Each structure stands twice: as structure tokens, then as C-alpha cells.
Coordinates of C-alpha atoms and ligand atoms in Angstrom, one line a residue:
M12 CA 0.0 0.0 0.0
D13 CA 1.2 3.5 -0.8
R14 CA 0.6 5.4 2.4
R15 CA 1.9 8.5 0.8
G16 CA -0.8 8.5 -1.9
F17 CA -3.0 10.9 -0.1
L18 CA -0.5 13.6 -0.4
K19 CA -0.6 13.5 -4.1
T20 CA -4.3 14.4 -4.2
G21 CA -3.7 18.0 -3.1
A22 CA -4.1 20.2 -6.1
T23 CA -3.1 23.4 -4.5
G24 CA 0.5 24.5 -4.9
L25 CA 2.4 24.0 -1.7
A26 CA 3.7 27.4 -1.2
G27 CA 0.3 29.0 -1.7
L28 CA -1.3 26.5 0.6
A29 CA 1.1 27.2 3.4
L30 CA 1.2 31.0 3.1
T31 CA -2.5 31.6 2.7
S32 CA -3.9 29.4 5.4
C33 CA -1.2 28.5 7.9
G34 CA 1.4 31.2 8.3
S35 CA 5.0 30.3 8.7
S36 CA 6.1 27.1 10.2
G37 CA 7.6 28.5 13.2
S38 CA 11.4 28.4 12.7
G39 CA 11.9 32.0 13.8
G40 CA 11.5 33.4 17.2
G41 CA 8.8 35.4 18.7
R42 CA 5.5 33.9 17.9
G43 CA 3.4 34.9 20.9
G44 CA 0.9 32.8 22.8
G45 CA 0.6 29.1 23.3
M46 CA -1.6 28.1 20.5
S47 CA -1.0 25.2 18.2
G48 CA 1.5 26.0 15.4
G49 CA 0.0 23.6 12.9
G50 CA -3.6 24.5 12.4
G51 CA -5.9 21.6 13.1
N52 CA -6.9 21.6 16.8
L53 CA -7.7 25.1 17.8
Q54 CA -7.8 24.3 21.5
P55 CA -5.7 26.5 23.6
S56 CA -2.5 25.0 25.1
L57 CA -2.8 23.0 28.2
N58 CA 0.5 24.6 29.4
T59 CA -0.8 27.0 32.0
G60 CA 2.4 28.6 33.4
V61 CA 1.4 27.0 36.7
F62 CA 3.5 23.9 37.5
S63 CA 1.6 21.4 39.6
R64 CA 2.6 17.9 38.5
T65 CA 5.6 16.0 39.7
F66 CA 8.5 15.5 37.2
F67 CA 8.8 12.0 36.0
T68 CA 12.2 10.3 35.6
P69 CA 11.9 7.2 33.4
P70 CA 13.2 4.1 35.2
E71 CA 16.7 3.2 34.2
L72 CA 17.5 -0.3 32.8
T73 CA 21.1 -1.4 32.9
G74 CA 20.5 -4.9 31.6
T75 CA 21.0 -8.3 33.1
V76 CA 24.4 -9.8 32.5
N77 CA 24.2 -13.3 31.1
A78 CA 26.7 -15.3 33.2
T79 CA 27.6 -17.6 30.3
T80 CA 28.0 -15.1 27.4
G81 CA 28.8 -11.9 29.4
R82 CA 26.3 -10.1 27.2
K83 CA 24.0 -7.5 28.7
V84 CA 20.4 -8.5 28.1
F85 CA 17.5 -6.0 27.8
D86 CA 13.9 -7.2 27.5
L87 CA 11.7 -4.6 25.9
T88 CA 8.0 -5.1 25.2
M89 CA 6.2 -2.6 22.9
Q90 CA 2.6 -2.5 24.1
T91 CA -0.6 -0.5 24.0
G92 CA -2.0 1.2 27.1
T93 CA -3.9 4.2 28.3
K94 CA -2.9 7.3 30.2
Q95 CA -4.6 10.2 31.8
F96 CA -2.5 13.3 31.2
T97 CA -4.7 15.7 33.2
G98 CA -6.7 13.4 35.5
Q99 CA -9.7 13.8 33.2
G100 CA -9.9 12.1 29.8
T101 CA -8.1 8.8 29.0
T102 CA -5.9 8.5 26.0
Q103 CA -5.1 5.3 24.1
T104 CA -1.3 5.2 24.2
M105 CA 1.7 3.1 23.3
G106 CA 4.8 2.5 25.4
I107 CA 7.7 0.1 26.0
N108 CA 7.6 -1.9 29.3
G109 CA 4.8 0.6 30.3
N110 CA 1.9 2.6 29.0
F111 CA 3.8 5.7 27.6
L112 CA 7.4 6.3 26.7
A113 CA 10.1 3.8 27.7
P114 CA 12.8 3.0 30.2
T115 CA 16.2 4.8 29.9
L116 CA 18.6 2.2 28.6
R117 CA 22.1 2.6 30.1
V118 CA 25.1 0.9 28.4
V119 CA 28.8 1.3 28.5
Q120 CA 31.2 1.5 25.6
G121 CA 32.4 -2.0 24.8
D122 CA 29.3 -3.7 26.1
N123 CA 27.9 -6.6 24.1
V124 CA 24.1 -6.0 24.2
D125 CA 21.2 -8.2 23.5
L126 CA 18.0 -6.2 23.0
N127 CA 15.0 -8.5 22.9
V128 CA 12.1 -6.5 21.4
T129 CA 8.7 -8.0 21.6
N130 CA 5.9 -6.4 19.5
N131 CA 2.5 -6.5 21.2
L132 CA 1.2 -3.4 19.5
G133 CA -1.3 -5.2 17.2
Q134 CA 0.5 -3.7 14.2
E135 CA 3.9 -4.0 12.5
T136 CA 6.7 -1.9 13.9
T137 CA 10.5 -1.6 14.2
L138 CA 12.7 -0.3 16.9
H139 CA 15.6 2.0 15.9
W140 CA 18.5 3.0 18.1
H141 CA 18.8 6.6 17.0
G142 CA 22.4 7.8 17.4
M143 CA 23.7 4.3 18.3
R144 CA 26.1 2.7 15.7
P145 CA 25.0 -0.9 15.4
P146 CA 25.7 -2.9 12.2
S147 CA 23.0 -2.0 9.6
D148 CA 21.0 -5.2 10.1
M149 CA 20.6 -4.4 13.9
D150 CA 19.7 -0.8 13.3
G151 CA 16.0 -1.2 13.6
G152 CA 15.2 0.8 10.4
P153 CA 12.4 -0.1 8.0
H154 CA 14.3 -3.2 6.8
Q155 CA 14.0 -5.0 10.2
P156 CA 10.2 -5.1 10.7
I157 CA 8.9 -6.8 13.8
L158 CA 5.5 -8.5 13.0
N159 CA 2.8 -8.2 15.6
G160 CA 3.4 -10.9 18.2
A161 CA 7.1 -11.4 17.2
T162 CA 10.3 -10.9 19.1
W163 CA 13.3 -9.3 17.4
N164 CA 16.8 -9.7 18.8
A165 CA 19.2 -6.8 18.2
A166 CA 22.7 -7.9 19.2
Y167 CA 25.7 -5.6 18.9
T168 CA 28.7 -4.2 20.5
V169 CA 28.5 -0.6 21.8
N170 CA 31.3 0.9 19.8
Q171 CA 31.0 4.6 20.3
R172 CA 31.8 7.3 22.8
A173 CA 29.6 8.4 25.7
S174 CA 26.5 10.1 24.4
T175 CA 22.7 10.6 24.9
N176 CA 20.8 8.7 22.3
W177 CA 17.2 7.5 21.9
Y178 CA 15.2 4.7 20.6
H179 CA 11.9 4.9 18.7
P180 CA 10.0 2.9 16.0
H181 CA 10.9 3.4 12.3
P182 CA 8.4 1.4 10.3
H183 CA 8.0 2.3 6.7
G184 CA 5.4 5.0 6.4
T185 CA 4.0 4.8 10.0
T186 CA 6.7 6.2 12.2
A187 CA 4.9 9.4 13.0
P188 CA 1.7 7.9 14.6
Q189 CA 3.7 5.3 16.6
V190 CA 6.1 7.9 18.1
Y191 CA 3.2 10.2 18.8
A192 CA 1.3 7.5 20.6
G193 CA 4.3 7.3 23.1
L194 CA 7.0 5.0 21.7
A195 CA 10.3 6.7 22.5
G196 CA 12.9 6.4 25.2
M197 CA 16.5 7.5 26.0
M198 CA 19.6 5.3 25.5
I199 CA 22.6 6.6 27.3
V200 CA 26.2 5.4 26.6
D201 CA 28.9 5.9 29.2
D202 CA 32.6 5.6 28.7
A203 CA 35.8 5.9 30.8
E204 CA 36.6 9.4 29.6
T205 CA 33.2 10.8 30.7
Q206 CA 33.1 8.9 33.9
A207 CA 36.5 10.4 35.0
L208 CA 35.2 14.0 34.6
D209 CA 33.7 16.0 37.5
L210 CA 30.3 16.2 35.9
P211 CA 26.9 15.6 37.5
K212 CA 26.3 11.9 36.8
T213 CA 23.8 10.5 39.3
Y214 CA 20.7 9.6 37.3
G215 CA 17.6 11.1 38.7
A216 CA 19.5 13.1 41.3
D217 CA 21.7 15.6 39.5
D218 CA 21.5 14.1 36.0
F219 CA 18.0 14.1 34.4
P220 CA 16.6 13.0 31.1
V221 CA 14.4 15.8 29.6
I222 CA 12.4 14.4 26.7
V223 CA 10.5 17.3 25.2
Q224 CA 7.5 16.5 23.1
D225 CA 4.3 18.2 22.0
R226 CA 0.8 16.8 21.6
D227 CA -2.3 18.3 20.1
M228 CA -4.6 18.0 23.2
A229 CA -8.3 18.4 23.8
A230 CA -9.3 20.3 26.9
D231 CA -9.4 17.1 28.9
G232 CA -5.8 16.2 28.0
T233 CA -6.7 13.5 25.5
F234 CA -5.2 13.3 22.0
T235 CA -5.3 11.1 18.9
Y236 CA -3.0 11.3 15.9
S237 CA -4.3 12.9 12.8
A238 CA -2.6 15.1 10.3
S239 CA -4.4 17.0 7.6
Q240 CA -2.5 17.5 4.4
M241 CA -1.4 20.9 5.6
E242 CA -0.2 19.5 8.9
T243 CA 1.6 16.8 7.1
M244 CA 3.4 19.4 5.0
Q245 CA 4.2 21.7 7.9
G246 CA 4.8 18.8 10.3
K247 CA 2.3 17.9 13.0
K248 CA 2.5 20.3 15.9
G249 CA 0.7 20.1 19.2
N250 CA -0.7 22.8 21.4
T251 CA 0.8 21.4 24.5
V252 CA 4.5 20.6 25.4
L253 CA 5.3 17.7 27.8
V254 CA 8.5 16.6 29.5
N255 CA 8.8 12.9 29.9
G256 CA 5.1 12.6 29.3
V257 CA 4.0 15.1 31.9
I258 CA 2.3 18.5 31.3
D259 CA 3.8 21.4 33.4
P260 CA 6.0 19.4 35.7
V261 CA 8.0 20.6 38.7
L262 CA 11.5 19.2 39.1
D263 CA 13.2 19.6 42.5
V264 CA 16.8 20.2 41.6
P265 CA 19.7 20.0 44.1
A266 CA 21.5 23.3 44.9
K267 CA 24.5 22.3 42.8
Q268 CA 25.4 21.9 39.2
V269 CA 22.8 19.8 37.4
R270 CA 22.9 18.1 34.1
L271 CA 19.9 18.0 31.8
R272 CA 20.0 15.7 28.9
L273 CA 17.7 17.5 26.4
L274 CA 16.0 15.5 23.7
N275 CA 13.6 16.9 21.2
G276 CA 11.4 13.8 20.8
S277 CA 8.6 15.8 19.0
N278 CA 7.3 14.8 15.6
S279 CA 8.0 18.2 14.1
R280 CA 8.3 21.1 16.5
I281 CA 11.5 23.1 16.6
Y282 CA 12.3 24.5 20.1
N283 CA 14.5 27.5 21.0
L284 CA 15.0 26.7 24.7
S285 CA 16.0 29.1 27.4
F286 CA 15.3 29.8 31.0
A287 CA 12.8 32.6 31.5
T288 CA 15.2 34.5 33.7
G289 CA 17.8 34.4 30.9
I290 CA 20.4 32.5 33.0
T291 CA 23.6 31.2 31.4
F292 CA 24.2 27.5 31.2
Q293 CA 27.0 25.3 29.8
Q294 CA 26.5 23.0 27.0
I295 CA 28.8 20.0 27.4
A296 CA 27.7 17.6 24.7
T297 CA 26.0 17.4 21.3
E298 CA 24.2 14.3 20.0
Q299 CA 27.4 12.2 19.6
G300 CA 29.0 13.1 22.9
L301 CA 31.2 15.6 24.7
L302 CA 32.4 18.8 23.2
A303 CA 36.1 19.6 23.5
A304 CA 35.2 22.3 26.0
P305 CA 32.0 23.6 27.5
V306 CA 30.1 26.4 25.7
S307 CA 28.3 29.1 27.7
L308 CA 24.8 29.8 26.3
T309 CA 21.6 31.3 27.2
S310 CA 19.5 29.5 24.6
I311 CA 19.7 26.4 22.4
T312 CA 17.8 25.3 19.3
L313 CA 16.8 21.7 18.9
S314 CA 15.0 20.2 15.9
P315 CA 13.4 16.8 16.1
G316 CA 15.8 14.0 17.0
E317 CA 18.6 16.4 18.2
R318 CA 20.0 16.1 21.7
A319 CA 22.1 18.4 23.9
E320 CA 23.5 17.9 27.3
I321 CA 23.6 21.1 29.4
V322 CA 24.8 21.8 32.9
V323 CA 23.0 24.5 34.9
D324 CA 24.6 25.8 38.1
F325 CA 22.0 26.0 40.9
T326 CA 24.6 26.2 43.6
A327 CA 23.8 29.6 45.1
V328 CA 20.1 29.8 44.4
T329 CA 18.4 27.6 46.9
G330 CA 14.7 28.4 47.1
Q331 CA 14.5 30.0 43.7
S332 CA 12.7 28.6 40.6
F333 CA 13.8 28.5 37.0
V334 CA 11.3 27.9 34.2
L335 CA 12.4 26.4 30.9
R336 CA 10.6 27.8 27.9
D337 CA 10.4 27.6 24.2
A338 CA 10.8 31.0 22.5
N339 CA 9.4 29.8 19.2
S340 CA 6.0 28.9 20.6
G341 CA 6.1 31.1 23.8
I342 CA 5.3 28.0 25.8
S343 CA 6.9 27.4 29.3
F344 CA 6.9 23.8 30.1
L345 CA 9.2 22.8 33.0
K346 CA 9.9 24.4 36.4
C347 CA 13.0 23.7 38.4
D348 CA 12.7 24.4 42.1
V349 CA 16.1 24.6 43.7
V350 CA 16.3 22.7 47.0
A351 CA 19.1 22.2 49.6
T352 CA 21.2 19.1 49.0
T353 CA 23.7 16.8 50.6
L354 CA 25.1 15.8 47.2
V355 CA 28.8 16.6 46.7
A356 CA 29.4 19.6 44.5
T357 CA 30.7 19.1 41.0
T358 CA 32.6 21.5 38.7
V359 CA 32.4 21.3 34.9
P360 CA 36.1 21.0 33.8
A361 CA 37.4 23.5 31.3
T362 CA 38.5 20.7 29.0
L363 CA 35.9 18.0 28.4
S364 CA 37.3 15.8 25.7
A365 CA 40.8 15.2 24.4
T366 CA 39.7 12.5 22.0
L367 CA 37.8 14.6 19.5
T368 CA 39.8 14.7 16.4
P369 CA 37.9 16.8 13.9
L370 CA 38.1 15.9 10.3
S371 CA 39.3 18.6 8.0
R372 CA 38.0 19.7 4.7
T373 CA 41.3 18.7 3.0
Q374 CA 40.7 15.1 4.0
A375 CA 37.4 14.9 2.1
V376 CA 37.5 13.0 -1.2
R377 CA 34.3 14.5 -2.5
S378 CA 31.2 16.4 -1.7
R379 CA 27.8 14.7 -1.9
A380 CA 24.6 16.8 -2.3
F381 CA 21.4 16.3 -0.4
V382 CA 18.7 18.7 -1.5
L383 CA 15.6 18.9 0.6
S384 CA 12.7 20.2 -1.4
M385 CA 8.9 20.4 -1.5
G386 CA 6.4 20.8 -4.3
Q387 CA 2.9 19.8 -5.4
G388 CA 2.2 18.6 -1.9
N389 CA 5.2 16.3 -1.7
V390 CA 8.5 16.2 0.0
Y391 CA 11.8 15.1 -1.6
I392 CA 15.5 14.5 -1.1
N393 CA 17.3 15.0 -4.4
S394 CA 14.0 15.1 -6.1
K395 CA 13.1 11.6 -5.1
Q396 CA 10.7 10.1 -2.6
M397 CA 11.6 7.1 -0.4
D398 CA 11.5 3.8 -2.3
I399 CA 12.4 0.9 -0.1
A400 CA 13.5 -1.1 -3.1
R401 CA 16.0 1.5 -4.3
I402 CA 19.5 2.3 -3.0
D403 CA 20.1 6.0 -3.4
E404 CA 23.7 6.4 -2.5
A405 CA 26.6 4.0 -2.4
M406 CA 29.4 5.1 -0.1
T407 CA 32.9 3.8 -0.1
L408 CA 34.1 2.3 3.1
N409 CA 36.4 4.6 5.2
Q410 CA 36.0 7.4 2.7
I411 CA 35.8 10.9 4.1
E412 CA 33.2 13.0 2.4
I413 CA 31.4 16.3 2.8
L414 CA 27.6 16.1 3.0
D415 CA 26.3 19.3 1.3
I416 CA 22.8 19.5 2.7
Q417 CA 20.5 22.2 1.3
N418 CA 16.9 23.1 2.2
T419 CA 15.5 24.8 -0.9
S420 CA 12.0 25.1 0.5
N421 CA 10.4 27.8 2.6
M422 CA 9.7 25.4 5.5
D423 CA 11.7 23.8 8.2
H424 CA 13.5 20.5 7.7
N425 CA 16.3 18.7 9.3
F426 CA 18.7 15.9 8.3
H427 CA 19.5 12.7 10.2
I428 CA 21.8 10.0 9.0
H429 CA 22.2 6.5 10.5
G430 CA 25.4 4.6 11.3
V431 CA 27.8 7.6 11.4
S432 CA 28.5 10.8 13.2
F433 CA 29.4 14.0 11.4
Q434 CA 30.7 17.4 12.2
L435 CA 29.5 20.7 10.7
L436 CA 32.0 22.6 8.6
T437 CA 29.8 25.5 7.6
R438 CA 26.2 26.8 8.1
D439 CA 25.2 29.1 5.3
G440 CA 28.8 29.6 4.4
A441 CA 29.9 30.6 7.9
A442 CA 31.3 28.7 10.9
P443 CA 28.7 26.6 12.6
K444 CA 27.1 27.9 15.8
A445 CA 28.9 27.0 19.0
F446 CA 26.1 24.7 20.2
E447 CA 26.3 22.5 17.1
A448 CA 30.1 22.4 16.7
G449 CA 30.5 18.9 18.2
L450 CA 29.8 15.5 16.8
K451 CA 26.3 15.2 15.6
D452 CA 23.9 12.8 13.8
T453 CA 21.0 15.2 13.2
V454 CA 21.1 18.8 12.0
Y455 CA 18.5 21.6 11.6
L456 CA 17.9 23.2 8.3
P457 CA 15.8 26.3 8.5
P458 CA 14.0 27.4 5.3
N459 CA 16.4 28.1 2.4
S460 CA 19.6 27.2 4.3
R461 CA 22.6 25.0 3.8
V462 CA 25.1 23.2 5.9
E463 CA 28.2 21.3 5.0
A464 CA 29.1 18.4 7.3
I465 CA 32.1 16.1 7.2
V466 CA 31.8 12.4 7.7
Q467 CA 33.7 9.2 7.5
F468 CA 31.8 6.0 6.5
G469 CA 33.7 3.7 8.8
V470 CA 31.4 0.6 8.9
A471 CA 30.3 -1.5 5.9
T472 CA 26.6 -2.2 5.6
V473 CA 25.3 -5.7 5.7
A474 CA 23.6 -7.2 2.6
N475 CA 19.9 -6.2 2.3
A476 CA 20.2 -3.8 5.2
P477 CA 21.0 -0.3 4.0
Y478 CA 21.2 2.6 6.4
M479 CA 18.8 5.6 6.1
Y480 CA 19.1 9.3 5.9
H481 CA 16.0 11.4 6.2
C482 CA 14.3 14.5 7.5
H483 CA 13.4 13.8 11.1
I484 CA 10.1 15.8 10.9
L485 CA 8.3 12.5 11.1
E486 CA 5.4 13.5 8.9
H487 CA 8.0 14.3 6.2
E488 CA 9.8 11.0 6.8
D489 CA 6.6 9.1 6.5
A490 CA 5.7 11.0 3.3
G491 CA 8.9 9.9 1.7
M492 CA 11.6 12.4 2.6
M493 CA 14.1 9.6 3.1
G494 CA 16.7 7.8 1.2
Q495 CA 18.9 4.7 1.6
F496 CA 22.7 4.1 1.4
T497 CA 25.1 1.3 1.5
V498 CA 28.8 1.4 2.6
A499 CA 31.2 -1.0 0.9
Ligands
C2O17 CU1 15.4 8.9 14.8 CU2 16.0 7.3 11.1 O1 15.7 8.1 13.0
CU18 CU1 18.5 7.3 13.5
CU19 CU1 11.2 17.8 6.4

């Protein structure tokens, strides 16, 4: 079945459709109130500016070591469930080992992991380890479907530096509704370099996962996934922003340096995050791990799939509150109340990583173009839509290349590539912004923008299991803004 067919029925030109009825897609700053950015539901936001619910820290799973094989075993069940988000209406949801979202998986560089994934969703799915670097047949992309009732074993060696990653379904054409229903969790890699640093690292005490997602909620806090053609083109945006599945949570933070692992797990919303008081924080990591040195910032932009680790110093502000907000939507969505602590103080070191060896332009053998475009109600990469039977790019093993990624449309997109990390060389011809100067796997492309990223394809793909690259606005991904590559 061609799930993208409905897009082709739209007769209106895309640009006209967007500009006459929807306004811009919200990449810039400054849109005022808390209304939905995507049309559709016109309910006001359920974010009230009053924070009354308790912050939820997803449980941490460290795996069970098999005494014979030494492998770390994780049993994950993808299931349906229900959840009340406001104490009123009940929403049909999906979750992993629970009703909504998923446990935080915690692994160490060098671990051999066995991830046993059972699908009890009543529909086909996959489970992809976004930011992890497994062999391509363990990647959980659209080529590793898990039929309803089946169990899939993903076995691999964790072969990458410490980083904050995540896992979510990636079935061909139906990723957006499954993620929206609640299928997403964090996957954190530790390594010796990071463990040796004086960083906040006690999970749930001074080191918190912050999964930021929006949902288009009715007044009683229920939601269902639907996307009009316009919402599909703009990306489905919700009126309400949640953190770890909770609306307007309060987090009691210890009066010391605190690490927040920020993940934009939304289908399409782009956040420009800052504290309402404008305080400075330090970014210590991008998607693929530590920066060489911390970067002082007052705001950070995250497009879907992007992560950032930040450290906020609450040492001298016991009793005060700090509200995290999104300047793009005007929505405030998390309050941190600073409480006295007995935890030992930590101090972010001036040097974080000595092992980052940036690739230089002169090492690149070639530049490869990826043009993100829209037209006639469709979304394209290099003028093509995803065809699961077609390999779009054949990479040469160990070759260093420049990815020349261009958004030629007047809407937001981003670009995510599986199996590798990359580093930005330029953004619109200039040096990349400080908060995105580390190792990444996902990058934001505002309307009519261009980035160059340098990458080395260090792992060969397995037969019949290409890796993916795609726009991580999930409605675009499902509509075909994705391609496949091999490495040999
Ligand atoms: Cu987070 Cu190919 O995806
Ligand atoms: Cu991915
Ligand atoms: Cu897109």
C-alpha cells in the first residue's frame, strides 16, 4: 500500500497553501501565545504557566548480564495502554515496558548488548536506536520489521563514545503515529573518559533526562494522531508541550550543578530553549558526545531528534525557581525548584574531551549533495521520494566526504543519517554555531539554508540492510523524505 498517496491528491500549490492558510512554520523566534502552530486543533495550550505535576524520571535499565555469554540483556515489550494526562480524559497510548514512553537504557562503551524486542502493538513496527552505531542489520530501520506478536533480537557491541541517544519505531510510512502514541525512550552510553570527569552523573538526582514532546490535546488532555495535508506538509505540531510525558512538571533540583539531557522527541516542533530569567548554562555535549570544551549559552535550538547535554549551576540559588521555555511557541513547560542538597558539589572541567579529532576539509575526497525540497504537496530528497527497493547512495568504506545539505524550500526540515556521526564545517557559508560544533547525527535546516558536514563512513553495511538518511520531521519522513545508502 502506498501510504503516501493521499499527499498527491492535493491540487493546491504547496507554497500558496502554506502561506495563505497556515502562516509560517515557526522556525523563527517570537510567535506569541501558546496556540498550536500547525492549524488543526484550535484548543488553547494546556500549558498554563502553573506547574503542579511531579517531574517523572523514566526508570533506568542497565541490563542483566548473562553469566555464560557476558552479554547485557534487555527485554523490551512494545505495548498498547492508556494514560490520563490531566486526570480527566483517558488517551489510548503506546509504550515500552509501560503505557507511555520507555525506560532509559544505560550501556557502557564496549558492552555486548542483546536487545530483545517483543511487539505487542497489534500492528507491525520496528525499533531503531537513534544515534547508536550498530551494524546495519541491527539498526531497527524499515528493513527490520517486527511483526505483531514477534520478538526481534538486536545484538551488537556498543562501539562509540559516551552520548545521549534515543530509541523509537521506524516502520516504513507509519513512524509518526507510533512515536506520537508514546513509543520513545532514551539510550545513554557511558565511557571511561566521561566517567572520569567531575560532571553531574547521578541519574535522577543531579543528571536528568528531559524528553521534550508536544501533543495536540483536547481540553481534557486526550489526544489522537491525525494530520491534515497541511499539517503533514508543515509537520504535526501540538498545542501542549510535555516533559517525559508530563504537562507542566516541577522538578526539585539540588543546589549544585545539574545536568539536563535534552532530547527533542517531538514529531516536528523546533524549540528554542532558554530559562525565563535568561540565565547562562553550559553545553557539554552534542548528539554524539562531549564537546572539546563547555560552551556558555543562554538558549539552544533543537530540531526533532537532536539532543544536547547542558549543565545548569543552581549552587547559590536555593529556594529559587527556574522555568524552561520555548521562545518559538512562547510555551513554558518545566519548572526547576532549587532545594538544599547533601550531594557533593561538581565542577564542569574547562576541558571535556581530548579525544575529539575533527576531520578537516582537505581530507574529504568528494562532496555529496542532499537537496531537501517540496512541491505539489510532496517532500523530496534529491527530487526523489523514499523507495524501499532503491539504494540512493553507495558510499565507499572509510572514505571521508562532505555532506552538502541544502533546504531549498520555505519550510523547516532537518537531516539525520544512520550509522555515522558528522561534524559541521559550515552553516550558510559561515562557521557553525557554538552549540552545534560537536559530533552530531541530526542537524536543523531552516528554510532556504545550507550546511556542510564532514563524515567518514567507517562501517560497511550488511547485505539487504541499507542505512537511512532522512528529514526527522516525522510527517515528512513518512511522506517519503528519506533515502537509503550502502557502505562497501
Ligand atoms: Cu530517529 Cu532514522 O531516525
Ligand atoms: Cu536514527
Ligand atoms: Cu522535512
